[in-house]
Coordinates of C-alpha atoms in Angstrom, one line a residue:
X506 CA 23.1 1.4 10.2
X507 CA 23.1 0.1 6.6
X508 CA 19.4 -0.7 7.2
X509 CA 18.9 2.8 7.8
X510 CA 20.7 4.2 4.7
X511 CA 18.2 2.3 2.5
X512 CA 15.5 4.0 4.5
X513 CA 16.8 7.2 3.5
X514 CA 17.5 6.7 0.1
X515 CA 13.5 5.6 0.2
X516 CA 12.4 8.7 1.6
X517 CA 14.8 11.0 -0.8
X518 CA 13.4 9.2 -4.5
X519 CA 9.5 9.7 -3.1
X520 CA 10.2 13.2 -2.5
X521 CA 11.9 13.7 -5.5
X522 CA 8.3 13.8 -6.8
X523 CA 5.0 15.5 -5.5
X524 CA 4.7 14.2 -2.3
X525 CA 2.9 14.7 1.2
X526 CA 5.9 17.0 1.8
X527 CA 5.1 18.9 -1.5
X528 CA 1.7 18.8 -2.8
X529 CA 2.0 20.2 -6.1
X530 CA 4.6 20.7 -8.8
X531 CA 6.3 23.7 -7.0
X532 CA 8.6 24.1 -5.9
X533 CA 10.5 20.9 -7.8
X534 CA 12.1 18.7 -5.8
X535 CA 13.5 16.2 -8.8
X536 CA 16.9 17.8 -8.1
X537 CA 17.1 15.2 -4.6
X538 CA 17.0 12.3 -7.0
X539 CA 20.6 12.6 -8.5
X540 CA 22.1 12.1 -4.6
X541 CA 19.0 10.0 -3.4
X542 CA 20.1 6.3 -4.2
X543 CA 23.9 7.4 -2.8
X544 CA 23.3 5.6 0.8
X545 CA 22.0 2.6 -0.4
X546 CA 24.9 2.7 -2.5
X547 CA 27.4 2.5 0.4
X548 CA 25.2 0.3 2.5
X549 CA 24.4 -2.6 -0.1
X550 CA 27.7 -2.8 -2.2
X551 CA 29.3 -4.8 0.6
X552 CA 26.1 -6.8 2.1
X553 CA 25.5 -11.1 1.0
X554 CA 23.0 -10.6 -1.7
X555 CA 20.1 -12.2 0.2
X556 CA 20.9 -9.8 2.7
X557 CA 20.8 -6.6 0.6
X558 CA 17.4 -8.1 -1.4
X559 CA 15.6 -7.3 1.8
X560 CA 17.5 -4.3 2.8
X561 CA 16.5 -3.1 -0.9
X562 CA 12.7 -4.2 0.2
X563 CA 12.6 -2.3 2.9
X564 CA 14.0 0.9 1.6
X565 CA 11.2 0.3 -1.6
X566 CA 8.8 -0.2 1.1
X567 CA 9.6 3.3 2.8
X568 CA 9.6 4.8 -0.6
X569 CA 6.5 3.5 -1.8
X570 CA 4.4 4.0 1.8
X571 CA 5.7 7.3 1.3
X572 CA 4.9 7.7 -2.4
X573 CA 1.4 6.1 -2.4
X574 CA 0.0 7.2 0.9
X575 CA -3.0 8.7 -1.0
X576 CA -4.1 5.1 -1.2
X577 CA -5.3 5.3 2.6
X578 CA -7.0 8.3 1.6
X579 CA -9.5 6.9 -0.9
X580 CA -12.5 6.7 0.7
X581 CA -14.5 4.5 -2.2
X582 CA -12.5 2.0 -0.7
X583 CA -14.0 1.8 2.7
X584 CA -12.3 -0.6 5.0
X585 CA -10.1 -1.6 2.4
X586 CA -7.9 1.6 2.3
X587 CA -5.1 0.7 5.1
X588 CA -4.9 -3.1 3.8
X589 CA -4.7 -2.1 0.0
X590 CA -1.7 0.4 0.9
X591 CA 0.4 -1.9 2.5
X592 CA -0.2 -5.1 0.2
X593 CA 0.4 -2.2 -2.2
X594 CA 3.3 -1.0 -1.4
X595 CA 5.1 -4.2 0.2
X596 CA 4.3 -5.8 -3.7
X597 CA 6.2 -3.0 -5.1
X598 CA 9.2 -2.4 -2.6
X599 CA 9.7 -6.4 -4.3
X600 CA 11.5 -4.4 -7.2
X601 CA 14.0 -2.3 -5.2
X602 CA 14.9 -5.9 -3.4
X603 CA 15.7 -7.2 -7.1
X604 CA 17.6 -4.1 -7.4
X605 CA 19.5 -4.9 -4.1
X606 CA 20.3 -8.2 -4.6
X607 CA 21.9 -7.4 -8.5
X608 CA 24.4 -4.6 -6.8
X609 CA 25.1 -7.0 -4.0
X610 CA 25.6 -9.7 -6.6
X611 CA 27.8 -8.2 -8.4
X612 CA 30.1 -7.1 -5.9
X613 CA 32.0 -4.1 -4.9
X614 CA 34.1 -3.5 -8.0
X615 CA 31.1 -3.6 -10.2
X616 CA 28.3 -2.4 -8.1
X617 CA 28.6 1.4 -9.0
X618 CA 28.2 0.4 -12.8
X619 CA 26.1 -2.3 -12.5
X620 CA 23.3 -0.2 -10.2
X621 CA 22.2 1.7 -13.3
X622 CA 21.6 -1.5 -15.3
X623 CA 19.8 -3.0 -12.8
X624 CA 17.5 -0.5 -11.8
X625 CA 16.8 0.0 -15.3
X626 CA 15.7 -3.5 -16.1
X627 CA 13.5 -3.3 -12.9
X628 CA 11.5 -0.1 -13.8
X629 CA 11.0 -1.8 -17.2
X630 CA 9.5 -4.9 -15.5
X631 CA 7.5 -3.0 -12.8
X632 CA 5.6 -1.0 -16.5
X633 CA 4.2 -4.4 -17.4
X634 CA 4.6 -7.2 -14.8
X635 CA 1.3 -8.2 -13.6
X636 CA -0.6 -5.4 -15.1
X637 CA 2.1 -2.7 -14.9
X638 CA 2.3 -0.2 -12.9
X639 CA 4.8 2.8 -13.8
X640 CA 4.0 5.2 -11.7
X641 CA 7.0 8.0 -11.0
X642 CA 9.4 6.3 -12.6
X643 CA 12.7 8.0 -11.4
X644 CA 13.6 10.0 -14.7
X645 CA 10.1 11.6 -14.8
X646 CA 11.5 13.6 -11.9
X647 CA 13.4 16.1 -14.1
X648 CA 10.3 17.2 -16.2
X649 CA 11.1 20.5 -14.9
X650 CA 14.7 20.7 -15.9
X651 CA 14.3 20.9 -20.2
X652 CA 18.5 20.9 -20.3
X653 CA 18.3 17.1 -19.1
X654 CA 14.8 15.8 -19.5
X655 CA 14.4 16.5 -23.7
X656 CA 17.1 13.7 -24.1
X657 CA 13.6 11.7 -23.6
X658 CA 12.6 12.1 -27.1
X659 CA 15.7 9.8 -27.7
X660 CA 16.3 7.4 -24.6
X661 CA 12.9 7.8 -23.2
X662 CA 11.9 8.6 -19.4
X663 CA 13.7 5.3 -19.2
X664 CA 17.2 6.4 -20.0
X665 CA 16.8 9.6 -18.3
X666 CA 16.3 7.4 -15.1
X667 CA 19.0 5.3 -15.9
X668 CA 22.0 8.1 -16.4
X669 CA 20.4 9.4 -12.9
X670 CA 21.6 6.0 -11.3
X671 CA 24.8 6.3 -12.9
X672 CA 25.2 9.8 -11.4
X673 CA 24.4 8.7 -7.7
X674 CA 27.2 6.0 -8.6
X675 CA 29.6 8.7 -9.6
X676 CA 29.0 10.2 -6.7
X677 CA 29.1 7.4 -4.4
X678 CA 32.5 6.8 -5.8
X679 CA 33.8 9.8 -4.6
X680 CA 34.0 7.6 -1.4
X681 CA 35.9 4.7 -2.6
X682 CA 39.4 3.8 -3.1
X683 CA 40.9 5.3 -5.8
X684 CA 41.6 2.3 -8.0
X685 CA 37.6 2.0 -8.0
X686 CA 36.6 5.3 -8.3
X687 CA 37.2 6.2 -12.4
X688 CA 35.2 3.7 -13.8
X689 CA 32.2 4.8 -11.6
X690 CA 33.0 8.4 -12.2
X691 CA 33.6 8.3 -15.8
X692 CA 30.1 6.4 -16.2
X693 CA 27.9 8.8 -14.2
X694 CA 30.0 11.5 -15.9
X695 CA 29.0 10.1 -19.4
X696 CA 25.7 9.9 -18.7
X697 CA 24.8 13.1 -17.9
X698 CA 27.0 14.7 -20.3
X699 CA 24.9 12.5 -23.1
X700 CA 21.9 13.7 -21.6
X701 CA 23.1 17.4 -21.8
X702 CA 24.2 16.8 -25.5
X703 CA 20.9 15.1 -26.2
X704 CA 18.4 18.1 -25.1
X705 CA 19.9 20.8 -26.9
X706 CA 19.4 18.8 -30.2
X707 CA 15.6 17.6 -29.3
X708 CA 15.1 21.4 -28.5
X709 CA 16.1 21.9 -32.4
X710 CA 14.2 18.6 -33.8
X711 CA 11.0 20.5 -32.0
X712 CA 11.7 23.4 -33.5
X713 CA 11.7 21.7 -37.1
X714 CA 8.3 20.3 -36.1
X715 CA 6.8 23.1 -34.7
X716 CA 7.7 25.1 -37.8
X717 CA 4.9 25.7 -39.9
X718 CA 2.4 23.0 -37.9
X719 CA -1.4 23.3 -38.4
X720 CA -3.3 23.8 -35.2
X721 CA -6.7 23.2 -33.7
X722 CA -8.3 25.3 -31.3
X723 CA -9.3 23.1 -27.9
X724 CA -11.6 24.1 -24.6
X725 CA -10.7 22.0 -21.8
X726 CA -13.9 21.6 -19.7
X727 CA -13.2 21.0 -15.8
X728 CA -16.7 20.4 -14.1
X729 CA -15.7 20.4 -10.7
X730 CA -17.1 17.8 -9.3
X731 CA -16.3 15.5 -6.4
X732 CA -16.9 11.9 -6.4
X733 CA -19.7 11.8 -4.6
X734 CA -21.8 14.8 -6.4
X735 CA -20.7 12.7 -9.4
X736 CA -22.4 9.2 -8.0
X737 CA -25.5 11.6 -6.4
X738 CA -26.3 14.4 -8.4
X739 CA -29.0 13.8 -11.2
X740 CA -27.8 13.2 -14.9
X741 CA -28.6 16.3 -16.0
X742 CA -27.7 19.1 -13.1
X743 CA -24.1 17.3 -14.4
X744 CA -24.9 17.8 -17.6
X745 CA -25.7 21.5 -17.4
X746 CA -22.7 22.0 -15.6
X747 CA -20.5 21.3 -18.6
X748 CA -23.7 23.4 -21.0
X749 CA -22.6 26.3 -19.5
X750 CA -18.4 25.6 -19.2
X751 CA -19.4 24.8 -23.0
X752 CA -21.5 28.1 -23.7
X753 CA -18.5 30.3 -22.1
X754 CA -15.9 28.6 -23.9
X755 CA -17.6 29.0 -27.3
X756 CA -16.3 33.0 -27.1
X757 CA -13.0 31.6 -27.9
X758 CA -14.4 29.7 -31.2
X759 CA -12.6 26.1 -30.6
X760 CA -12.5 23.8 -33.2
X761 CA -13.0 21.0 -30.6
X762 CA -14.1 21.2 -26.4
X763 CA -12.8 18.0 -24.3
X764 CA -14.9 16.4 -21.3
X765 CA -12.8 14.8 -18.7
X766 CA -13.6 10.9 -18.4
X767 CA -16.7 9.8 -17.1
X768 CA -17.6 13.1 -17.2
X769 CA -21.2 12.6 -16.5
X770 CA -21.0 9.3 -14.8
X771 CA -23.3 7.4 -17.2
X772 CA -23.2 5.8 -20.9
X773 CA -23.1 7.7 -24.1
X774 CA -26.6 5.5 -24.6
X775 CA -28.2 7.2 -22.0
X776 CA -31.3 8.2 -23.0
X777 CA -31.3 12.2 -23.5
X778 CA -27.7 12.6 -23.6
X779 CA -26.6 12.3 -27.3
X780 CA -29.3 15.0 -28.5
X781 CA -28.2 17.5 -26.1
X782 CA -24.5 16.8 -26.5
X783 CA -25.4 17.5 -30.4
X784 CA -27.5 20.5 -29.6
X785 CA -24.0 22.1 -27.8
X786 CA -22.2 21.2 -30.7
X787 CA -24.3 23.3 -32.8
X788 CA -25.0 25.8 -30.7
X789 CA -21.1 26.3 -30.0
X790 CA -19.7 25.0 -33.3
X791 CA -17.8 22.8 -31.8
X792 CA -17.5 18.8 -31.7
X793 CA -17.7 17.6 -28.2
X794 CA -14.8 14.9 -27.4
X795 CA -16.9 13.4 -24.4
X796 CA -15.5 11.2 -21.7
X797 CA -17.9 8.1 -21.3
X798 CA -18.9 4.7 -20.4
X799 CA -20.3 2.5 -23.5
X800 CA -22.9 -0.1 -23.4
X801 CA -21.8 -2.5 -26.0
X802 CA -24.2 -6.0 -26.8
X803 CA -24.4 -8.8 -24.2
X804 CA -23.8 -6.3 -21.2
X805 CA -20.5 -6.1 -21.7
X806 CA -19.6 -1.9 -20.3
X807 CA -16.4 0.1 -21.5
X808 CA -14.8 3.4 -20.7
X809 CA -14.1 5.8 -23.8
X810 CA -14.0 8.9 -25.4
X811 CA -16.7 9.6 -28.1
X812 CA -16.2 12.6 -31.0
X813 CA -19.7 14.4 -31.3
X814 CA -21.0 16.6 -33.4
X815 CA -24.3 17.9 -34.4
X816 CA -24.9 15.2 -36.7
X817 CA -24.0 12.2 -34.0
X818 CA -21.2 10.4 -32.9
X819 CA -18.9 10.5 -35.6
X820 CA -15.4 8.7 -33.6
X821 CA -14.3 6.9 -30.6
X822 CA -11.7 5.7 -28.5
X823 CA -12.4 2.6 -26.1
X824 CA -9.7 2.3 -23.2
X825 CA -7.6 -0.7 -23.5
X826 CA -5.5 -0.4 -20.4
X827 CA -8.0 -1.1 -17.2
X828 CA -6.8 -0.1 -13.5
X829 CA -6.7 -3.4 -11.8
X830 CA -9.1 -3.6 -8.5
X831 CA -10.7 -0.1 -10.1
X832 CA -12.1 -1.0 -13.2
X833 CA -12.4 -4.4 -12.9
X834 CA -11.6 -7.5 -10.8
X835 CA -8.9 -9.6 -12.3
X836 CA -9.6 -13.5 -13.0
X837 CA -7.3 -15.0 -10.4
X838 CA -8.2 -12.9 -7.9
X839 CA -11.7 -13.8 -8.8
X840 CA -11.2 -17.6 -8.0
X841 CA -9.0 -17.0 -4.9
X842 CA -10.3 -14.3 -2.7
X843 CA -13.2 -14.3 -0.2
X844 CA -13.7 -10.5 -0.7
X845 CA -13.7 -10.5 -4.8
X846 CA -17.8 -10.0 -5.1
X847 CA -17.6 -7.3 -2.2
X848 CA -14.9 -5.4 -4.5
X849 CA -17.6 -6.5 -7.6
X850 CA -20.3 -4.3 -6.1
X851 CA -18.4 -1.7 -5.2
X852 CA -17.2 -0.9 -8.7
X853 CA -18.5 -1.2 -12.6
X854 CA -16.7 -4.2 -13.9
X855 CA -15.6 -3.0 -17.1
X856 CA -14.1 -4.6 -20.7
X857 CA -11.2 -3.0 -22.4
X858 CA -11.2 -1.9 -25.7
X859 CA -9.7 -3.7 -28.6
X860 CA -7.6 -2.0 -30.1
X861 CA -5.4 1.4 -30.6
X862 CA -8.2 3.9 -32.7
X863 CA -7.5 7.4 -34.2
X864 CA -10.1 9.8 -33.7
X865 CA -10.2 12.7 -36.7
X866 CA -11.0 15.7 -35.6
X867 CA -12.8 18.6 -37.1
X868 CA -11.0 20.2 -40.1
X869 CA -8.5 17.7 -40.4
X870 CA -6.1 15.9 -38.0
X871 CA -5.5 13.0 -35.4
X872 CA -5.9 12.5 -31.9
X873 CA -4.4 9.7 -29.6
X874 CA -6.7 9.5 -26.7
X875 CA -4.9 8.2 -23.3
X876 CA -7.9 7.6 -20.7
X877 CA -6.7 7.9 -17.1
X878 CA -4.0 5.6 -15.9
X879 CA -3.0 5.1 -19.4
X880 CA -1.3 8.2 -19.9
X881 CA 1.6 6.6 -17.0
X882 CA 2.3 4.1 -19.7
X883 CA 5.2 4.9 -22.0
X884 CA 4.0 1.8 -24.6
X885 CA 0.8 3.7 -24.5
X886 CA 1.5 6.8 -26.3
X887 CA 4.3 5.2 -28.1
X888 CA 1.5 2.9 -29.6
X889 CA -0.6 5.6 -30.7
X890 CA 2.3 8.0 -32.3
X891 CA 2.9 5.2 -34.4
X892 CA -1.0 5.0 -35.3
X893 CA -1.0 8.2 -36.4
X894 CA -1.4 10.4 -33.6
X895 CA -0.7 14.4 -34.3
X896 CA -1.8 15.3 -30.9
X897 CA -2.4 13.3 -27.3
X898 CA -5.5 13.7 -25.5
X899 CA -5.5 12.5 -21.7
X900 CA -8.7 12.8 -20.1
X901 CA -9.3 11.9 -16.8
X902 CA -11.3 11.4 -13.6
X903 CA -8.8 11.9 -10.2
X904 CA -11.5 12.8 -7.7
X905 CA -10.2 9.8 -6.5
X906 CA -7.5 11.4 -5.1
X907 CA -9.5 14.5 -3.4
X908 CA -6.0 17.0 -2.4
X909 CA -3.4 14.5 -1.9
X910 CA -0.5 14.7 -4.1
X911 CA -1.8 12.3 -6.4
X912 CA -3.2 14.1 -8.8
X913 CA 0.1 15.9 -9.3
X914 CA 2.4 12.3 -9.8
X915 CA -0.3 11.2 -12.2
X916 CA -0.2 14.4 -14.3
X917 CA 3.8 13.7 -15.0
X918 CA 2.9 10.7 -17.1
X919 CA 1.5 13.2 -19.7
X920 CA 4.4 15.6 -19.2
X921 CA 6.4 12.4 -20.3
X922 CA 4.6 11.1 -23.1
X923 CA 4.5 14.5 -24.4
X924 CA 8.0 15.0 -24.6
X925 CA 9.0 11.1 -26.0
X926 CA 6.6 11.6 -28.6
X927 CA 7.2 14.9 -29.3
X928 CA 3.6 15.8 -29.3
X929 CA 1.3 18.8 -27.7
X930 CA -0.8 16.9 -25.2
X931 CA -3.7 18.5 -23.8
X932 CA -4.6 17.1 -20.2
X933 CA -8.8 17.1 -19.2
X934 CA -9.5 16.3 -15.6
X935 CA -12.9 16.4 -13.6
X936 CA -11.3 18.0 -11.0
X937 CA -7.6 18.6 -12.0
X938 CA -5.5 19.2 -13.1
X939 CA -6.2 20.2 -16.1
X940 CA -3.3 21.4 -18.2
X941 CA -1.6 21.3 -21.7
X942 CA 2.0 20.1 -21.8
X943 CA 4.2 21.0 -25.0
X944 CA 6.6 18.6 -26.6
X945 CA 9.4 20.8 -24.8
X946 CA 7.8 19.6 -21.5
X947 CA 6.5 23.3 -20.9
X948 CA 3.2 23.1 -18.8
X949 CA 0.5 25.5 -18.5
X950 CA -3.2 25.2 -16.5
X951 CA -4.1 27.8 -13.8
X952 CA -7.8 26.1 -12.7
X953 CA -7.9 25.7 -9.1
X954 CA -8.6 21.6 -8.2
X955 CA -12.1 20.7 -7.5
X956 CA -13.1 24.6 -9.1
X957 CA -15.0 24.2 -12.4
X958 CA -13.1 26.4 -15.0
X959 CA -12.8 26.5 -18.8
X960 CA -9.1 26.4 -20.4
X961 CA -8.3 27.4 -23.9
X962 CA -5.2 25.9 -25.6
X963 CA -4.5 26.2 -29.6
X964 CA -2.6 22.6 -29.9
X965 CA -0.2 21.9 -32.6
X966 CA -0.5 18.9 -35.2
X967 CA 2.9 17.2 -35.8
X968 CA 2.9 14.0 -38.3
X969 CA 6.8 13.4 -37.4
X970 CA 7.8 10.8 -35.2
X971 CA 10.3 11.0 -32.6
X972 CA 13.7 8.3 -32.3
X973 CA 12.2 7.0 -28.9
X974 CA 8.4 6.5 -30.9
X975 CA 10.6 4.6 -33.7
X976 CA 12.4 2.5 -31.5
X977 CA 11.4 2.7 -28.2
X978 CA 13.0 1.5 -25.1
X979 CA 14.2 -1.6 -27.0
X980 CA 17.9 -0.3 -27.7
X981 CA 18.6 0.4 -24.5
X982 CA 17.1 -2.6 -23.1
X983 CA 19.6 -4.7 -24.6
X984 CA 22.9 -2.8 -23.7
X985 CA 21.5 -3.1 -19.7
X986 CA 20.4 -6.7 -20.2
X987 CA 24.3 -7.2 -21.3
X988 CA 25.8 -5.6 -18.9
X989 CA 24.0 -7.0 -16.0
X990 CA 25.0 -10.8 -17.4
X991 CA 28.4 -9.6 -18.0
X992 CA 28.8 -8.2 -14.2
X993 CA 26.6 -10.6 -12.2
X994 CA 28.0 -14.5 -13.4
X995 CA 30.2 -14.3 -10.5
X996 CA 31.0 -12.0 -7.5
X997 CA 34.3 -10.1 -6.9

C-alpha cells in the first residue's frame, strides 16, 4: 500500500508536465503538481529510512520511465534505446530515494517541513551532479500560471519548486493530528502566499524594463527537416531550404534571421557555405545568426552559433555545456565500457567551448546564445545575463525527439530562463518548436513541428539584471541546507 502511494505521486509530478498523456503545452497540467507529492507524503513519513530511500526510488523510477519515455523512441540510438531508458531513468529515480530517506530521517514531526528542504537540495544536485541534468524541474510546471511562476525572477524555478513541496505538506497535514498540523500548514501557506506577493511585483519590475527598451527585429527560420533528410540530403538542397525561408522573411525587414543548430549539418568551413550565407545577408539585409559545427586546429570539432553578415563572420558563440553520450563520450566511460567506440562512431565527438561570449548584433545590442540542452540549465543563462546579455537566443536541433512530448519539456527551459533573467528569449528549432517567450513567461509560435515556416518576433533589449541573475540560487540554498541539518541530526 505505501509502495503504491509513491507510485502515484510518480505518475502525478510527470504529468504535471508535457507528457505521453499530453503532448504539447495545452491543455496545462502543472496544476496536479501542488497535490502530486501528497501520497508519498503519508506513505514515507512513518517508514525506517532505508526503507523509504527505496520506496522514494521506485516512485522516481515510475516518474522518470514516465517522464523520459521518448528515450525509447530515439531511433539514432539503435539497440541502445530500451537499455539507455532504464539505466536512465533508474540513475535518476537515485534523487527521489535521497529525498525519501531525508523525510523518513527526520521523522513524523518534522517530515512535512523538512520535505521542501530536501527536495530542494536534490533538484539542485541532480542540475550539476555528474554532468547535470535538470530537466522539468518541478517549479517549471507553473510556467503557465504568471500569478505564481514571476516570483522566479527572485527565488528562481528553484524556489518556485520548493514552496510547491511545502504546499503538498500543507495539505498532507490536513490529515494529521492536530498538534502537528499548524506548523506544516502555516509553511505551505507561507509559501505560496510569498509566491503570490512576489509575481505581482516582478510583473511591475518588467514593466520598468520594458519601458522605453530598444528592440531588434528577428526571423526565426524552421527548416523542417527530419533527422535523417538532415544526415542524407546534399549540403545544399539544405541550404536552399533556409535561401528561401530567408528570402520570405526579408518582407518583414529583420535586423537579424536565426538558423536553428546544426542547421545544415556541416561546418561553417565548408567549402561554399560562407559566400552564400553572405550573399543572403546582402540580399536580405540581414546578418545571419547560423547554427553550426566549427573545425577548429588539430581536429578538434565544436557546435556554435556564428553572426554573418555580408562582409564575413563577424561573432560567435561556441557551446560549452555538451549532452553526455550525444555529443561526446565522457572519459570514464571511455576506459570502462566495451561499447564506448560503437557509441564513438555513431556520433561526432565534440569539444566544448571555452568560455561564456557575447555576440553584438546589428545596430547595437547583445545576445546570449543557449545551444540545445543548455537552455535546461539555470547557471546557463544566469552566466550570460551577467556577461551582458540584453536578449537569450536558444537554438536548437530536437528532431531527435520526432512527436514525442519531448520537444515540449525541453522548450520550458527557455520559458524559465526567460522569466529569471528577465529577458525576451527567442527560441529557433529545426523542427520545433519554435517560439519566443517574454520575460512575463508569455509564449507565442504557431509553426506546425516538422513544417518549415518563418516566424517574425520584434525582441526587446534590456541591460537590467534581475535579483535571481544577482544572486542566484545561492540564498536559498543555504536556508534549506540549515534546515535540513537542523531536522535530520536525530529522529523523533
Amino acid at each position: 500500500m505505501n509502495l503504491g502511494l509513491v507510485i502515484i505521486s510518480g505518475l502525478l509530478v510527470s504529468l504535471s508536465f508535457p507528457s505521453w498523456l499530453v503532448n504539447g503545452l495545452h491543455p496545462w497540467t502543472g496544476w496536479l503538481a501542488w497535490i502530486a507529492l501528497v501520497p508519498a507524503l503519508i506513505a514515507l513519513e512513518r517508514m525506517p529510512p532505508g526503507r523509504a530511500a527505496f520506496a522514494g526510488w521506485v516512485g522516481g523510477l515510475v516518474c522518470w520511465l514516465s517522464t523520459i519515455y521518448w528515450v525509447a523512441a530515439i531511433r539514432e540510438m539503435d539497440y541502445f534505446r530500451l537499455p539507455a531508458w532504464l539505466l536512465f531513468a533508474g540513475t535518476l529515480a537515485g534523487y527521489w530515494a535521497f529525498w525519501g530517506w531525508l523525510v523518513a530521517r527526520a521523522g513524523p514531526r518534522r517530515a512535512l517541513w523538512v520535505a521542501p528542504a530536501a527536495w530542494g537540495v536534490a533538484e539542485w544536485l541532480r542540475s550539476w551532479l555528474f554532468t547535470g541534468f535538470p530537466w522539468t524541474p518541478l517549479g517549471a510546471s507553473q510556467w503557465a500560471a504568471p500569478a505564481l511562476f514571476l516570483s522566479a525572477r527572485f527565488i528562481g524555478v528553484l524556489g518556485v519548486g520548493v514552496a510547491i513541496v511545502a504546499f503538498n505538506g500543507a495539505v498532507r497535514a490536513l490529515l494529521v493530528p492536530r498538534e502537528r498540523r499548524w506548523p506544516a500548514i502555516a509553511l505551505g501557506g507561507a509559501a505560496i502566499a510569498a509566491l503570490l506577493a512576489l509575481s505581482p511585483v516582478a510583473g511591475r519590475h518588467i514593466a520598468r524594463d520594458l519601458a522605453g527598451a530598444r528592440t531588434v527585429r528577428m526571423a526565426l527560420l524552421q527548416g523542417g527537416f527530419n533527422e535523417e533528410e538532415k544526415n542524407v540530403l546534399p549540403i545544399d538542397i539544405l541550404v536552399a531550404r533556409y535561401e528561401m525561408l530567408a528570402r520570405q522573411a526579408a518582407a518583414d525587414h529583420p535586423a537579424v534571421m536565426v538558423w536553428p543548430e546544426t542547421a545544415v549539418a556541416c561546418a561553417i568551413q565548408a567549402p561554399g557555405l560562407l559566400p552564400r550565407l553572405r550573399k543572403v545577408a546582402k540580399d536580405t539585409r540581414a546578418a545571419q545568426l547560423m547554427g553550426a559545427l566549427n573545425e577548429a586546429p588539430g581536429g578538434v570539432i565544436q557546435n556554435g552559433v556564428f553572426l554573418v553578415t555580408a562582409k564575413g563572420v563577424e561573432g560567435g558563440y561556441l557551446k560549452m555545456r555538451l549532452v553526455p553520450f550525444g555529443e561526446y563520450i565522457p572519459a570514464w566511460f571511455r576506459a570502462v565500457s566495451p561499447v564506448a567506440r560503437k557509441l564513438i562512431s555513431m556520433l561526432v565527438d565534440l569539444s566544448p567551448g571555452t568560455g561564456p561570449v557575447t555576440i553584438a548584433l546589428p545596430g547595437g545590442g547583445a545576445a546570449g546564445a543557449e545551444v540545445c540542452y543548455e537552455a535546461v540549465f539555470a547557471a546557463h543563462g544566469r552566466m550570460m545575463a551577467l556577461h551582458g546579455a540584453e536578449v537569450l537566443v536558444n537554438v536548437t536541433n530536437d528532431a531527435w525527439y520526432w512527436r514525442t512530448a519531448a520537444t515540449w519539456q525541453h522548450a520550458l527551459g527557455p520559458v524559465s530562463r526567460a522569466v529569471e533573467c528577465g529577458r525576451d528569449l527567442v527560441r529557433c528549432a529545426n523542427t520545433g518548436a519554435t517560439l519566443t517567450v517574454s520575460p512575463r513567461g508569455e509564449v507565442a509560435g504557431d509553426i506546425p513541428l516538422f513544417v518549415p515556416g518563418v516566424q517574425i518576433a520584434d525582441v526587446r533589449l534590456i541591460a537590467g539584471r534581475t535579483a535571481w541573475v544577482r544572486m542566484g540560487d545561492r540564498p536559498l540554498l543555504i536556508v534549506l541546507a540549515c534546515l535540513l541539518l537542523f531536522a535530520v541530526r536525530r529522529r523523533d
